[in-house]
PDB file of C-alpha atoms in Angstrom:
ATOM      1  CA  MET H   1      18.381 131.875-155.271  1.00 32.00           C
ATOM      2  CA  THR H   2      17.409 130.999-158.999  1.00 39.00           C
ATOM      3  CA  SER H   3      13.973 131.149-159.670  1.00 40.00           C
ATOM      4  CA  SER H   4      11.728 128.003-161.357  1.00 49.00           C
ATOM      5  CA  THR H   5       9.864 129.948-164.077  1.00 52.00           C
ATOM      6  CA  PRO H   6      10.185 128.268-167.088  1.00 67.00           C
ATOM      7  CA  PRO H   7      11.427 131.594-169.414  1.00 77.00           C
ATOM      8  CA  SER H   8       8.067 132.483-171.508  1.00 91.00           C
ATOM      9  CA  ALA H   9       7.916 131.772-175.800  1.00 90.00           C
ATOM     10  CA  LEU H  10       9.655 135.525-176.529  1.00 92.00           C
ATOM     11  CA  ASP H  11      12.052 135.350-173.505  1.00 93.00           C
ATOM     12  CA  ARG H  12      13.154 131.408-175.768  1.00 94.00           C
ATOM     13  CA  PHE H  13      12.791 133.904-179.100  1.00 94.00           C
ATOM     14  CA  HIS H  14      14.640 136.619-177.802  1.00 94.00           C
ATOM     15  CA  ARG H  15      17.942 134.879-176.695  1.00 95.00           C
ATOM     16  CA  PHE H  16      17.885 132.140-180.100  1.00 95.00           C
ATOM     17  CA  LEU H  17      17.527 135.138-181.509  1.00 95.00           C
ATOM     18  CA  ARG H  18      21.044 136.241-180.145  1.00 96.00           C
ATOM     19  CA  ASP H  19      22.679 133.585-180.217  1.00 96.00           C
ATOM     20  CA  PHE H  20      21.865 133.166-184.211  1.00 97.00           C
ATOM     21  CA  ARG H  21      23.564 136.294-184.768  1.00 97.00           C
ATOM     22  CA  ARG H  22      26.264 135.654-183.016  1.00 97.00           C
ATOM     23  CA  ARG H  23      27.131 132.183-184.417  1.00 97.00           C
ATOM     24  CA  GLN H  24      26.520 133.367-187.590  1.00 96.00           C
ATOM     25  CA  ALA H  25      29.178 136.487-187.183  1.00 98.00           C
ATOM     26  CA  GLY H  26      32.488 136.792-188.409  1.00 97.00           C
ATOM     27  CA  ARG H  27      33.666 138.993-185.500  1.00 98.00           C
ATOM     28  CA  THR H  28      31.420 140.742-182.517  1.00 98.00           C
ATOM     29  CA  VAL H  29      31.849 143.998-180.842  1.00 98.00           C
ATOM     30  CA  ASP H  30      30.201 144.719-177.539  1.00 98.00           C
ATOM     31  CA  PHE H  31      28.335 147.370-176.039  1.00 98.00           C
ATOM     32  CA  PRO H  32      26.271 148.501-173.422  1.00 97.00           C
ATOM     33  CA  GLY H  33      22.610 147.337-174.211  1.00 98.00           C
ATOM     34  CA  GLY H  34      24.173 144.760-177.534  1.00 98.00           C
ATOM     35  CA  PHE H  35      26.105 143.629-180.058  1.00 98.00           C
ATOM     36  CA  ALA H  36      27.425 144.204-183.962  1.00 98.00           C
ATOM     37  CA  ALA H  37      27.547 141.142-186.146  1.00 98.00           C
ATOM     38  CA  LEU H  38      30.202 141.287-188.163  1.00 98.00           C
ATOM     39  CA  ASP H  39      31.995 139.032-191.054  1.00 98.00           C
ATOM     40  CA  ASP H  40      34.208 140.481-194.021  1.00 97.00           C
ATOM     41  CA  THR H  41      33.544 137.969-196.169  1.00 98.00           C
ATOM     42  CA  TYR H  42      29.651 139.188-197.270  1.00 98.00           C
ATOM     43  CA  THR H  43      30.123 143.080-196.692  1.00 98.00           C
ATOM     44  CA  HIS H  44      26.751 143.430-199.384  1.00 98.00           C
ATOM     45  CA  SER H  45      25.121 142.123-196.696  1.00 98.00           C
ATOM     46  CA  ARG H  46      23.221 144.079-194.399  1.00 97.00           C
ATOM     47  CA  GLY H  47      21.689 139.999-192.488  1.00 96.00           C
ATOM     48  CA  ASN H  48      25.920 139.916-191.747  1.00 98.00           C
ATOM     49  CA  ASN H  49      26.871 143.121-191.047  1.00 98.00           C
ATOM     50  CA  HIS H  50      24.294 145.288-188.314  1.00 98.00           C
ATOM     51  CA  VAL H  51      24.181 146.014-184.976  1.00 98.00           C
ATOM     52  CA  LEU H  52      21.266 144.583-182.812  1.00 98.00           C
ATOM     53  CA  VAL H  53      20.203 145.929-179.742  1.00 98.00           C
ATOM     54  CA  ASP H  54      18.429 144.380-176.790  1.00 97.00           C
ATOM     55  CA  GLY H  55      18.874 145.446-173.731  1.00 97.00           C
ATOM     56  CA  ALA H  56      19.458 149.034-172.199  1.00 97.00           C
ATOM     57  CA  THR H  57      21.473 150.754-173.709  1.00 98.00           C
ATOM     58  CA  ASP H  58      21.839 155.176-173.784  1.00 97.00           C
ATOM     59  CA  PRO H  59      19.712 156.390-177.391  1.00 97.00           C
ATOM     60  CA  GLU H  60      21.861 159.186-177.521  1.00 95.00           C
ATOM     61  CA  ALA H  61      25.039 157.441-177.488  1.00 97.00           C
ATOM     62  CA  LEU H  62      23.776 154.729-180.382  1.00 98.00           C
ATOM     63  CA  VAL H  63      24.256 157.088-183.932  1.00 97.00           C
ATOM     64  CA  ALA H  64      27.575 157.732-183.197  1.00 97.00           C
ATOM     65  CA  ARG H  65      28.333 153.799-181.710  1.00 97.00           C
ATOM     66  CA  ALA H  66      26.653 153.034-184.777  1.00 98.00           C
ATOM     67  CA  ASP H  67      29.465 154.419-187.105  1.00 97.00           C
ATOM     68  CA  ASP H  68      31.922 153.540-185.570  1.00 98.00           C
ATOM     69  CA  ILE H  69      31.374 149.856-185.614  1.00 98.00           C
ATOM     70  CA  LEU H  70      29.623 149.550-189.402  1.00 98.00           C
ATOM     71  CA  GLY H  71      32.008 153.039-190.584  1.00 97.00           C
ATOM     72  CA  HIS H  72      33.723 150.401-193.122  1.00 97.00           C
ATOM     73  CA  LEU H  73      29.966 149.987-195.343  1.00 98.00           C
ATOM     74  CA  PRO H  74      28.250 152.517-197.316  1.00 96.00           C
ATOM     75  CA  TYR H  75      24.837 152.167-195.323  1.00 97.00           C
ATOM     76  CA  ARG H  76      23.874 151.420-191.367  1.00 98.00           C
ATOM     77  CA  LEU H  77      21.926 148.560-190.247  1.00 98.00           C
ATOM     78  CA  VAL H  78      19.885 148.798-186.402  1.00 98.00           C
ATOM     79  CA  TYR H  79      18.038 146.250-185.226  1.00 98.00           C
ATOM     80  CA  VAL H  80      16.666 147.178-181.668  1.00 98.00           C
ATOM     81  CA  VAL H  81      14.202 144.722-179.794  1.00 97.00           C
ATOM     82  CA  PRO H  82      12.387 145.638-176.623  1.00 97.00           C
ATOM     83  CA  ASP H  83      10.058 148.296-177.446  1.00 97.00           C
ATOM     84  CA  GLU H  84      10.767 150.909-174.584  1.00 98.00           C
ATOM     85  CA  VAL H  85      14.460 150.512-176.127  1.00 98.00           C
ATOM     86  CA  ALA H  86      13.391 151.922-179.276  1.00 98.00           C
ATOM     87  CA  ALA H  87      11.224 154.309-178.581  1.00 98.00           C
ATOM     88  CA  ALA H  88      13.448 155.827-176.954  1.00 98.00           C
ATOM     89  CA  CYS H  89      15.823 155.213-179.823  1.00 98.00           C
ATOM     90  CA  ARG H  90      13.686 156.513-182.357  1.00 98.00           C
ATOM     91  CA  GLY H  91      14.309 160.637-182.189  1.00 98.00           C
ATOM     92  CA  PRO H  92      18.043 160.126-181.769  1.00 98.00           C
ATOM     93  CA  LEU H  93      18.465 158.274-185.476  1.00 98.00           C
ATOM     94  CA  GLU H  94      16.062 159.714-186.902  1.00 98.00           C
ATOM     95  CA  ARG H  95      17.662 162.804-186.648  1.00 98.00           C
ATOM     96  CA  ALA H  96      20.816 161.594-187.656  1.00 98.00           C
ATOM     97  CA  GLY H  97      18.900 160.445-191.333  1.00 98.00           C
ATOM     98  CA  TYR H  98      17.972 156.669-190.146  1.00 98.00           C
ATOM     99  CA  ALA H  99      14.932 155.404-191.547  1.00 98.00           C
ATOM    100  CA  TYR H 100      11.958 153.372-189.893  1.00 98.00           C
ATOM    101  CA  SER H 101      10.043 149.862-190.809  1.00 98.00           C
ATOM    102  CA  ALA H 102       9.217 147.414-188.690  1.00 98.00           C
ATOM    103  CA  LEU H 103       9.251 142.758-188.866  1.00 98.00           C
ATOM    104  CA  TYR H 104       7.024 140.964-186.913  1.00 98.00           C
ATOM    105  CA  VAL H 105       7.958 138.194-185.024  1.00 97.00           C
ATOM    106  CA  MET H 106       5.190 135.239-186.748  1.00 97.00           C
ATOM    107  CA  ARG H 107       4.765 132.043-183.737  1.00 97.00           C
ATOM    108  CA  HIS H 108       3.132 129.499-186.059  1.00 97.00           C
ATOM    109  CA  THR H 109      -0.156 128.049-183.423  1.00 93.00           C
ATOM    110  CA  GLY H 110      -1.916 126.114-185.708  1.00 86.00           C
ATOM    111  CA  PRO H 111      -1.222 121.651-185.917  1.00 92.00           C
ATOM    112  CA  ALA H 112       1.899 121.274-187.851  1.00 94.00           C
ATOM    113  CA  PRO H 113       1.020 119.975-191.530  1.00 97.00           C
ATOM    114  CA  ALA H 114       1.684 116.731-193.300  1.00 97.00           C
ATOM    115  CA  HIS H 115       5.005 117.042-195.316  1.00 97.00           C
ATOM    116  CA  GLY H 116       5.654 119.216-197.813  1.00 97.00           C
ATOM    117  CA  GLY H 117       6.832 117.207-200.137  1.00 98.00           C
ATOM    118  CA  ALA H 118       9.795 119.768-200.793  1.00 98.00           C
ATOM    119  CA  ARG H 119      13.198 118.364-200.429  1.00 98.00           C
ATOM    120  CA  GLU H 120      16.579 118.809-198.336  1.00 98.00           C
ATOM    121  CA  VAL H 121      18.706 120.511-200.738  1.00 98.00           C
ATOM    122  CA  GLY H 122      22.968 122.211-200.913  1.00 97.00           C
ATOM    123  CA  LEU H 123      24.261 125.865-201.777  1.00 96.00           C
ATOM    124  CA  ASP H 124      24.886 124.691-205.211  1.00 97.00           C
ATOM    125  CA  ALA H 125      21.240 123.729-205.961  1.00 98.00           C
ATOM    126  CA  LEU H 126      19.575 127.341-204.738  1.00 98.00           C
ATOM    127  CA  ARG H 127      22.784 129.665-205.916  1.00 97.00           C
ATOM    128  CA  GLY H 128      21.408 130.282-209.392  1.00 97.00           C
ATOM    129  CA  PRO H 129      17.858 130.425-208.794  1.00 98.00           C
ATOM    130  CA  ALA H 130      18.651 132.927-205.152  1.00 98.00           C
ATOM    131  CA  GLY H 131      20.863 134.765-208.041  1.00 98.00           C
ATOM    132  CA  ALA H 132      17.876 135.663-210.449  1.00 98.00           C
ATOM    133  CA  ALA H 133      15.699 136.292-207.551  1.00 98.00           C
ATOM    134  CA  TRP H 134      18.129 138.788-206.058  1.00 98.00           C
ATOM    135  CA  ARG H 135      18.692 140.193-209.642  1.00 97.00           C
ATOM    136  CA  ARG H 136      14.410 140.955-209.576  1.00 97.00           C
ATOM    137  CA  PHE H 137      13.881 141.764-206.324  1.00 96.00           C
ATOM    138  CA  VAL H 138      17.199 144.007-206.523  1.00 96.00           C
ATOM    139  CA  PRO H 139      17.494 145.896-210.505  1.00 95.00           C
ATOM    140  CA  GLY H 140      20.546 146.973-210.945  1.00 96.00           C
ATOM    141  CA  VAL H 141      22.615 144.953-208.349  1.00 97.00           C
ATOM    142  CA  SER H 142      26.430 144.149-208.574  1.00 98.00           C
ATOM    143  CA  ASP H 143      27.467 140.473-209.880  1.00 98.00           C
ATOM    144  CA  GLU H 144      29.432 140.850-206.213  1.00 98.00           C
ATOM    145  CA  GLU H 145      26.526 142.334-204.153  1.00 98.00           C
ATOM    146  CA  VAL H 146      24.579 138.967-205.700  1.00 98.00           C
ATOM    147  CA  HIS H 147      27.746 136.724-204.909  1.00 98.00           C
ATOM    148  CA  HIS H 148      27.286 138.071-200.972  1.00 98.00           C
ATOM    149  CA  LEU H 149      24.158 137.700-201.343  1.00 98.00           C
ATOM    150  CA  VAL H 150      24.006 134.215-202.211  1.00 98.00           C
ATOM    151  CA  GLU H 151      27.043 132.553-200.627  1.00 98.00           C
ATOM    152  CA  ARG H 152      26.232 133.702-197.047  1.00 97.00           C
ATOM    153  CA  ARG H 153      24.229 131.156-196.514  1.00 96.00           C
ATOM    154  CA  GLU H 154      27.267 129.486-196.063  1.00 96.00           C
ATOM    155  CA  ALA H 155      27.714 131.671-193.177  1.00 97.00           C
ATOM    156  CA  ARG H 156      24.066 130.604-192.677  1.00 95.00           C
ATOM    157  CA  LEU H 157      25.632 126.551-191.774  1.00 96.00           C
ATOM    158  CA  ARG H 158      26.648 127.933-188.355  1.00 96.00           C
ATOM    159  CA  GLY H 159      22.846 129.490-187.181  1.00 95.00           C
ATOM    160  CA  ALA H 160      21.774 126.934-184.942  1.00 96.00           C
ATOM    161  CA  GLU H 161      22.922 123.010-184.323  1.00 93.00           C
ATOM    162  CA  ASP H 162      21.014 121.670-187.449  1.00 97.00           C
ATOM    163  CA  VAL H 163      20.227 123.731-190.545  1.00 98.00           C
ATOM    164  CA  ARG H 164      18.303 122.662-193.108  1.00 98.00           C
ATOM    165  CA  PHE H 165      18.150 123.958-196.911  1.00 98.00           C
ATOM    166  CA  LEU H 166      14.601 123.180-197.980  1.00 98.00           C
ATOM    167  CA  ALA H 167      13.487 123.757-202.353  1.00 98.00           C
ATOM    168  CA  SER H 168      10.446 122.501-203.968  1.00 98.00           C
ATOM    169  CA  TYR H 169      10.945 121.589-207.365  1.00 98.00           C
ATOM    170  CA  ALA H 170       9.036 121.949-209.934  1.00 98.00           C
ATOM    171  CA  GLU H 171       7.800 119.511-213.290  1.00 96.00           C
ATOM    172  CA  ASN H 172      10.137 119.763-215.310  1.00 96.00           C
ATOM    173  CA  GLY H 173      13.074 119.786-212.688  1.00 97.00           C
ATOM    174  CA  GLU H 174      13.902 123.244-211.441  1.00 97.00           C
ATOM    175  CA  VAL H 175      14.203 124.666-208.115  1.00 98.00           C
ATOM    176  CA  ALA H 176      10.586 126.683-207.778  1.00 98.00           C
ATOM    177  CA  SER H 177      10.657 127.782-203.832  1.00 98.00           C
ATOM    178  CA  TRP H 178      13.752 127.624-201.530  1.00 98.00           C
ATOM    179  CA  ALA H 179      13.801 128.283-197.812  1.00 98.00           C
ATOM    180  CA  ASP H 180      15.691 127.976-194.992  1.00 98.00           C
ATOM    181  CA  LEU H 181      15.359 126.254-191.604  1.00 98.00           C
ATOM    182  CA  TYR H 182      17.299 126.579-188.477  1.00 98.00           C
ATOM    183  CA  LEU H 183      16.941 123.797-185.899  1.00 98.00           C
ATOM    184  CA  ASP H 184      17.840 123.740-181.876  1.00 96.00           C
ATOM    185  CA  PRO H 185      16.051 120.471-180.642  1.00 96.00           C
ATOM    186  CA  LYS H 186      17.227 120.682-177.427  1.00 94.00           C
ATOM    187  CA  ALA H 187      15.807 124.465-176.680  1.00 94.00           C
ATOM    188  CA  GLY H 188      12.542 123.609-179.254  1.00 96.00           C
ATOM    189  CA  ILE H 189      12.764 126.395-181.020  1.00 97.00           C
ATOM    190  CA  ALA H 190      13.051 126.240-184.750  1.00 98.00           C
ATOM    191  CA  HIS H 191      12.918 129.407-187.303  1.00 98.00           C
ATOM    192  CA  PHE H 192      12.444 129.684-190.751  1.00 97.00           C
ATOM    193  CA  GLU H 193      14.237 132.608-193.210  1.00 96.00           C
ATOM    194  CA  ASP H 194      14.232 133.551-196.567  1.00 96.00           C
ATOM    195  CA  LEU H 195      11.217 131.890-198.618  1.00 98.00           C
ATOM    196  CA  VAL H 196      11.249 132.171-201.388  1.00 98.00           C
ATOM    197  CA  THR H 197       9.573 131.246-204.830  1.00 98.00           C
ATOM    198  CA  ALA H 198      10.919 131.891-209.138  1.00 98.00           C
ATOM    199  CA  GLU H 199       9.304 134.180-210.540  1.00 97.00           C
ATOM    200  CA  GLU H 200       8.844 131.655-213.145  1.00 97.00           C
ATOM    201  CA  HIS H 201       6.390 129.718-210.631  1.00 98.00           C
ATOM    202  CA  LEU H 202       5.032 131.763-208.311  1.00 97.00           C
ATOM    203  CA  GLY H 203       1.336 131.315-208.099  1.00 96.00           C
ATOM    204  CA  GLU H 204       1.556 127.243-208.316  1.00 97.00           C
ATOM    205  CA  GLY H 205       1.758 126.196-204.858  1.00 98.00           C
ATOM    206  CA  HIS H 206       5.667 125.637-204.381  1.00 98.00           C
ATOM    207  CA  ALA H 207       6.378 127.964-201.199  1.00 98.00           C
ATOM    208  CA  GLY H 208       3.401 126.425-199.247  1.00 98.00           C
ATOM    209  CA  ARG H 209       5.004 123.168-200.122  1.00 98.00           C
ATOM    210  CA  VAL H 210       8.184 124.415-198.991  1.00 98.00           C
ATOM    211  CA  LEU H 211       6.811 125.475-196.010  1.00 98.00           C
ATOM    212  CA  ASP H 212       4.411 122.699-195.078  1.00 98.00           C
ATOM    213  CA  THR H 213       7.656 121.579-195.525  1.00 98.00           C
ATOM    214  CA  ALA H 214       9.337 123.061-192.745  1.00 98.00           C
ATOM    215  CA  LEU H 215       6.870 123.115-190.035  1.00 98.00           C
ATOM    216  CA  HIS H 216       6.348 119.442-190.457  1.00 98.00           C
ATOM    217  CA  LEU H 217      10.495 118.314-189.558  1.00 98.00           C
ATOM    218  CA  ALA H 218      10.192 121.719-186.850  1.00 98.00           C
ATOM    219  CA  ALA H 219       7.675 118.845-185.262  1.00 97.00           C
ATOM    220  CA  GLU H 220       9.158 115.823-186.049  1.00 97.00           C
ATOM    221  CA  ALA H 221      12.157 117.179-184.444  1.00 97.00           C
ATOM    222  CA  GLY H 222      10.344 117.962-180.631  1.00 96.00           C
ATOM    223  CA  CYS H 223       9.878 121.869-182.135  1.00 97.00           C
ATOM    224  CA  ASP H 224       7.857 123.283-179.878  1.00 95.00           C
ATOM    225  CA  LEU H 225       7.957 126.846-180.483  1.00 96.00           C
ATOM    226  CA  ARG H 226       8.731 127.520-184.336  1.00 97.00           C
ATOM    227  CA  HIS H 227       8.506 131.670-185.429  1.00 97.00           C
ATOM    228  CA  LEU H 228       9.506 133.363-188.770  1.00 97.00           C
ATOM    229  CA  THR H 229      10.093 137.363-188.931  1.00 97.00           C
ATOM    230  CA  ALA H 230       8.171 139.148-191.809  1.00 98.00           C
ATOM    231  CA  SER H 231       8.157 142.550-192.883  1.00 97.00           C
ATOM    232  CA  ALA H 232       5.348 144.360-191.405  1.00 98.00           C
ATOM    233  CA  SER H 233       4.657 146.468-194.802  1.00 96.00           C
ATOM    234  CA  ASN H 234       4.716 143.956-197.376  1.00 95.00           C
ATOM    235  CA  TRP H 235       2.005 141.432-197.985  1.00 96.00           C
ATOM    236  CA  PRO H 236       3.217 137.950-197.032  1.00 96.00           C
ATOM    237  CA  HIS H 237       3.364 138.550-192.812  1.00 97.00           C
ATOM    238  CA  ARG H 238      -0.844 138.437-194.649  1.00 98.00           C
ATOM    239  CA  TRP H 239      -0.259 135.041-195.768  1.00 98.00           C
ATOM    240  CA  TYR H 240       1.467 134.076-192.522  1.00 98.00           C
ATOM    241  CA  ARG H 241      -1.759 134.332-191.261  1.00 97.00           C
ATOM    242  CA  ARG H 242      -3.167 131.857-193.451  1.00 96.00           C
ATOM    243  CA  LYS H 243      -0.644 129.185-192.772  1.00 96.00           C
ATOM    244  CA  GLY H 244      -1.412 129.546-189.183  1.00 96.00           C
ATOM    245  CA  PHE H 245       1.272 132.016-187.568  1.00 97.00           C
ATOM    246  CA  GLU H 246       0.616 134.874-185.932  1.00 97.00           C
ATOM    247  CA  VAL H 247       1.889 137.805-184.279  1.00 97.00           C
ATOM    248  CA  VAL H 248       3.769 138.075-181.143  1.00 96.00           C
ATOM    249  CA  ASP H 249       6.393 140.643-181.174  1.00 96.00           C
ATOM    250  CA  THR H 250       8.033 143.181-182.925  1.00 97.00           C
ATOM    251  CA  ILE H 251      11.354 144.321-184.245  1.00 98.00           C
ATOM    252  CA  HIS H 252      12.668 147.889-184.455  1.00 98.00           C
ATOM    253  CA  CYS H 253      14.296 148.212-187.656  1.00 98.00           C
ATOM    254  CA  PHE H 254      16.782 151.649-188.403  1.00 98.00           C
ATOM    255  CA  GLU H 255      18.927 151.756-191.563  1.00 98.00           C
ATOM    256  CA  ARG H 256      20.678 154.458-193.025  1.00 97.00           C
ATOM    257  CA  ALA H 257      22.547 153.974-197.347  1.00 91.00           C
TER     258      ALA H 257
END
């Protein structure tokens, strides 16, 4: 008998996360309890090459499974969604040299703001500022790595039914801040990623304009579930709290260089 109970907000987010990763992938590899999303075009992008565990899996087998699937890469990244599975997997992964970190899943619970004034832009407008930002965030990063990290936005166009790149412009005409907005109006879900501000425009309010625009557009599209992820160890999650977000879940991350 089919249950008439509607899925919870977390169930909806988890389904979106799984589909979001699969849609972007150049190829996927399934295994009991999860899958790997891979893209040989952007091998330097961990966001495009990782393992996602979203169900019951064998913790002892996960290390070898990740080595087998991600063996062509110089890094390993494993996301584990269920708390109890992450707790069981943490020991084997850490013994194999993985470092643990956490991503907060944050849901916007405040009223939708007025349009912030950011514009929808194409990838061409973001190539320069995004490349400069990556060189700022990762000193010594190679040109090839920057190319992969910038151009992966092409794959992100497959991430949702409606994908928009938003940017706030400074008075001098430069792109000052930008982010990705993923809309699935049928499911009522909006997801935000990669909100970044150019170094020379920090403190001018551009990130808030981009986020307000994204939240406004999401509400306008009928998306009642508006969320993003933020590192538990860095300051932005506190800023997002001030913007009306609250932590509703944690994604467990295990990474080995």
